């Protein structure tokens, strides 16, 4: 299975059948049920010589990890009232309904002439014009027509509009400025080119239901019915903390022996911002208990969700889990049966009256990349009120044979939707950024997953041009 989403470089997890080219698999649904109780593990800071040789945390399946995360995230949601234009990408909490019909008056669809349809074609004197924004409600004199603009209210006594193109000018006023007499060339019908009261939106009609993500169209609809503020799910604030003695800022010009530039921090921060959430930036933390305590305290005070990269495996400087326990956190899991991303850690902890979510992601860039989309993104979407927080799954076929790992592996792929044989079986979706063709599921044509190259967890190049993960086996 391969999955798709609207985010920049990556799409949802997918699964493909083992080994063979053109192998296929059936899409599955990821549930959102809560995992049961769990045994608490109490990793502690200790001498290197006394560190455990085996992890205290059991390996759990990806699905169980996601269920646990989503359940905890849904318990951390809250609401806020904001100005309408500040609500972009937020999820609406209450139904937005129209207080009056739209249009609130019979409105002209065309630039032309309002008249009584029963008068038919012929020559007519032109009465005073009616333009958009016109507030007077003077009736149309019998036997006359009046000039009218698009969107203007149709005057009492008129029941149709004749477009300018279906008329001839016969006579102008003495100063040459106005039309005095015209000819209607075609016989009109009652209701022609008029938008009736409430034809767009009825009074009381729900224009934006609760639970909908507010995009430009939804905000425009809300504004059209007079809404200027709305109640939304409060978007989460996210702190991103890179850790490691070897990690230095990306701006570092000359690397010392053993140093690497921070790629995880910029990658995570820009991804979160692109998805519409606020980021709290933190300085890179050294691999010492003192540095990590200070950085985590800053993150907990400023954010709802804390993401660290590095420090969660079995090394002598992997101190994240012990410090979480010092802080009173509940570590829900500390290992996941997957590749890459095995040491991914998820915890919750109370801080100053609120519950915080903590994600300890692996330090390898690709592992960090994959685990963000599989675990952190569903949490952020759940906190923001999205009904379906996980990324979607679709069935796909592999472009080539692939060697399997004992663990489920999330390989980066470019998912291509081939054009089906008949044009009638495609739909074209156009966005502000791109044009995409999707396949009609009844056409029998499956998208094809092409590998992005070597899949080593340190090779961030494998994420370029990827728009999906494929899960093997």
PDB file of N, CA and C in Angstrom, residues 202-239:
ATOM      1  N   UNK A 202     -29.730  29.892   1.746  1.00  0.00           N
ATOM      2  CA  UNK A 202     -31.010  30.120   2.404  1.00  0.00           C
ATOM      3  C   UNK A 202     -30.785  30.615   3.835  1.00  0.00           C
ATOM      4  N   UNK A 203     -31.727  31.358   4.357  1.00  0.00           N
ATOM      5  CA  UNK A 203     -31.644  31.815   5.740  1.00  0.00           C
ATOM      6  C   UNK A 203     -31.615  30.596   6.667  1.00  0.00           C
ATOM      7  N   UNK A 204     -30.654  30.557   7.591  1.00  0.00           N
ATOM      8  CA  UNK A 204     -30.513  29.440   8.502  1.00  0.00           C
ATOM      9  C   UNK A 204     -29.686  28.290   7.970  1.00  0.00           C
ATOM     10  N   UNK A 205     -29.308  28.328   6.721  1.00  0.00           N
ATOM     11  CA  UNK A 205     -28.518  27.240   6.135  1.00  0.00           C
ATOM     12  C   UNK A 205     -27.111  27.222   6.741  1.00  0.00           C
ATOM     13  N   UNK A 206     -26.610  26.025   7.056  1.00  0.00           N
ATOM     14  CA  UNK A 206     -25.245  25.881   7.562  1.00  0.00           C
ATOM     15  C   UNK A 206     -24.289  25.948   6.380  1.00  0.00           C
ATOM     16  N   UNK A 207     -23.443  26.946   6.362  1.00  0.00           N
ATOM     17  CA  UNK A 207     -22.516  27.112   5.245  1.00  0.00           C
ATOM     18  C   UNK A 207     -21.160  26.479   5.533  1.00  0.00           C
ATOM     19  N   UNK A 208     -20.772  26.431   6.811  1.00  0.00           N
ATOM     20  CA  UNK A 208     -19.528  25.758   7.211  1.00  0.00           C
ATOM     21  C   UNK A 208     -19.847  24.885   8.416  1.00  0.00           C
ATOM     22  N   UNK A 209     -19.872  23.563   8.242  1.00  0.00           N
ATOM     23  CA  UNK A 209     -20.199  22.693   9.380  1.00  0.00           C
ATOM     24  C   UNK A 209     -19.032  22.611  10.369  1.00  0.00           C
ATOM     25  N   UNK A 210     -19.360  22.317  11.600  1.00  0.00           N
ATOM     26  CA  UNK A 210     -18.331  22.070  12.617  1.00  0.00           C
ATOM     27  C   UNK A 210     -17.458  20.914  12.175  1.00  0.00           C
ATOM     28  N   UNK A 211     -16.173  20.994  12.491  1.00  0.00           N
ATOM     29  CA  UNK A 211     -15.238  19.931  12.143  1.00  0.00           C
ATOM     30  C   UNK A 211     -14.537  20.105  10.826  1.00  0.00           C
ATOM     31  N   UNK A 212     -14.863  21.184  10.110  1.00  0.00           N
ATOM     32  CA  UNK A 212     -14.256  21.431   8.797  1.00  0.00           C
ATOM     33  C   UNK A 212     -13.019  22.304   8.956  1.00  0.00           C
ATOM     34  N   UNK A 213     -11.968  21.966   8.225  1.00  0.00           N
ATOM     35  CA  UNK A 213     -10.777  22.800   8.189  1.00  0.00           C
ATOM     36  C   UNK A 213     -11.072  24.051   7.376  1.00  0.00           C
ATOM     37  N   UNK A 214     -10.732  25.204   7.924  1.00  0.00           N
ATOM     38  CA  UNK A 214     -11.068  26.473   7.286  1.00  0.00           C
ATOM     39  C   UNK A 214     -10.000  26.869   6.275  1.00  0.00           C
ATOM     40  N   UNK A 215     -10.355  26.742   5.016  1.00  0.00           N
ATOM     41  CA  UNK A 215      -9.508  27.220   3.939  1.00  0.00           C
ATOM     42  C   UNK A 215     -10.049  28.535   3.413  1.00  0.00           C
ATOM     43  N   UNK A 216      -9.458  29.069   2.352  1.00  0.00           N
ATOM     44  CA  UNK A 216      -9.942  30.335   1.789  1.00  0.00           C
ATOM     45  C   UNK A 216     -11.417  30.296   1.392  1.00  0.00           C
ATOM     46  N   UNK A 217     -11.891  29.182   0.836  1.00  0.00           N
ATOM     47  CA  UNK A 217     -13.298  29.100   0.427  1.00  0.00           C
ATOM     48  C   UNK A 217     -14.226  29.163   1.638  1.00  0.00           C
ATOM     49  N   UNK A 218     -13.884  28.415   2.701  1.00  0.00           N
ATOM     50  CA  UNK A 218     -14.718  28.410   3.901  1.00  0.00           C
ATOM     51  C   UNK A 218     -14.723  29.782   4.570  1.00  0.00           C
ATOM     52  N   UNK A 219     -13.579  30.443   4.589  1.00  0.00           N
ATOM     53  CA  UNK A 219     -13.509  31.779   5.188  1.00  0.00           C
ATOM     54  C   UNK A 219     -14.327  32.771   4.357  1.00  0.00           C
ATOM     55  N   UNK A 220     -14.276  32.659   3.046  1.00  0.00           N
ATOM     56  CA  UNK A 220     -15.104  33.516   2.196  1.00  0.00           C
ATOM     57  C   UNK A 220     -16.582  33.295   2.442  1.00  0.00           C
ATOM     58  N   UNK A 221     -16.996  32.032   2.599  1.00  0.00           N
ATOM     59  CA  UNK A 221     -18.405  31.729   2.883  1.00  0.00           C
ATOM     60  C   UNK A 221     -18.832  32.308   4.228  1.00  0.00           C
ATOM     61  N   UNK A 222     -17.981  32.120   5.235  1.00  0.00           N
ATOM     62  CA  UNK A 222     -18.312  32.661   6.556  1.00  0.00           C
ATOM     63  C   UNK A 222     -18.455  34.179   6.499  1.00  0.00           C
ATOM     64  N   UNK A 223     -17.569  34.846   5.785  1.00  0.00           N
ATOM     65  CA  UNK A 223     -17.647  36.305   5.657  1.00  0.00           C
ATOM     66  C   UNK A 223     -18.923  36.728   4.931  1.00  0.00           C
ATOM     67  N   UNK A 224     -19.346  35.927   3.957  1.00  0.00           N
ATOM     68  CA  UNK A 224     -20.538  36.290   3.180  1.00  0.00           C
ATOM     69  C   UNK A 224     -21.805  36.287   4.021  1.00  0.00           C
ATOM     70  N   UNK A 225     -21.787  35.561   5.160  1.00  0.00           N
ATOM     71  CA  UNK A 225     -22.969  35.540   6.034  1.00  0.00           C
ATOM     72  C   UNK A 225     -22.738  36.390   7.280  1.00  0.00           C
ATOM     73  N   UNK A 226     -21.708  37.230   7.249  1.00  0.00           N
ATOM     74  CA  UNK A 226     -21.523  38.214   8.307  1.00  0.00           C
ATOM     75  C   UNK A 226     -20.698  37.773   9.491  1.00  0.00           C
ATOM     76  N   UNK A 227     -20.005  36.636   9.388  1.00  0.00           N
ATOM     77  CA  UNK A 227     -19.180  36.162  10.499  1.00  0.00           C
ATOM     78  C   UNK A 227     -17.824  36.842  10.440  1.00  0.00           C
ATOM     79  N   UNK A 228     -17.391  37.411  11.547  1.00  0.00           N
ATOM     80  CA  UNK A 228     -16.069  38.047  11.615  1.00  0.00           C
ATOM     81  C   UNK A 228     -15.152  37.374  12.632  1.00  0.00           C
ATOM     82  N   UNK A 229     -15.711  36.582  13.539  1.00  0.00           N
ATOM     83  CA  UNK A 229     -14.925  35.811  14.498  1.00  0.00           C
ATOM     84  C   UNK A 229     -15.510  34.399  14.583  1.00  0.00           C
ATOM     85  N   UNK A 230     -14.672  33.439  14.873  1.00  0.00           N
ATOM     86  CA  UNK A 230     -15.177  32.071  14.968  1.00  0.00           C
ATOM     87  C   UNK A 230     -14.391  31.293  16.013  1.00  0.00           C
ATOM     88  N   UNK A 231     -15.029  30.243  16.534  1.00  0.00           N
ATOM     89  CA  UNK A 231     -14.400  29.366  17.524  1.00  0.00           C
ATOM     90  C   UNK A 231     -13.757  28.205  16.784  1.00  0.00           C
ATOM     91  N   UNK A 232     -12.475  27.981  17.047  1.00  0.00           N
ATOM     92  CA  UNK A 232     -11.735  26.925  16.369  1.00  0.00           C
ATOM     93  C   UNK A 232     -10.966  26.095  17.392  1.00  0.00           C
ATOM     94  N   UNK A 233     -10.528  24.924  16.957  1.00  0.00           N
ATOM     95  CA  UNK A 233      -9.597  24.150  17.766  1.00  0.00           C
ATOM     96  C   UNK A 233      -8.274  24.913  17.828  1.00  0.00           C
ATOM     97  N   UNK A 234      -7.755  25.055  19.010  1.00  0.00           N
ATOM     98  CA  UNK A 234      -6.510  25.806  19.151  1.00  0.00           C
ATOM     99  C   UNK A 234      -5.363  25.024  18.525  1.00  0.00           C
ATOM    100  N   UNK A 235      -4.675  25.627  17.555  1.00  0.00           N
ATOM    101  CA  UNK A 235      -3.554  24.909  16.933  1.00  0.00           C
ATOM    102  C   UNK A 235      -2.437  24.676  17.946  1.00  0.00           C
ATOM    103  N   UNK A 236      -1.796  23.512  17.910  1.00  0.00           N
ATOM    104  CA  UNK A 236      -0.720  23.237  18.860  1.00  0.00           C
ATOM    105  C   UNK A 236       0.524  24.073  18.568  1.00  0.00           C
ATOM    106  N   UNK A 237       1.234  24.457  19.622  1.00  0.00           N
ATOM    107  CA  UNK A 237       2.550  25.070  19.498  1.00  0.00           C
ATOM    108  C   UNK A 237       3.582  23.962  19.680  1.00  0.00           C
ATOM    109  N   UNK A 238       4.575  23.949  18.808  1.00  0.00           N
ATOM    110  CA  UNK A 238       5.503  22.828  18.763  1.00  0.00           C
ATOM    111  C   UNK A 238       6.934  23.322  18.968  1.00  0.00           C
ATOM    112  N   UNK A 239       7.621  22.731  19.940  1.00  0.00           N
ATOM    113  CA  UNK A 239       9.035  23.039  20.171  1.00  0.00           C
ATOM    114  C   UNK A 239       9.885  21.952  19.530  1.00  0.00           C
TER     115      UNK A 239
END
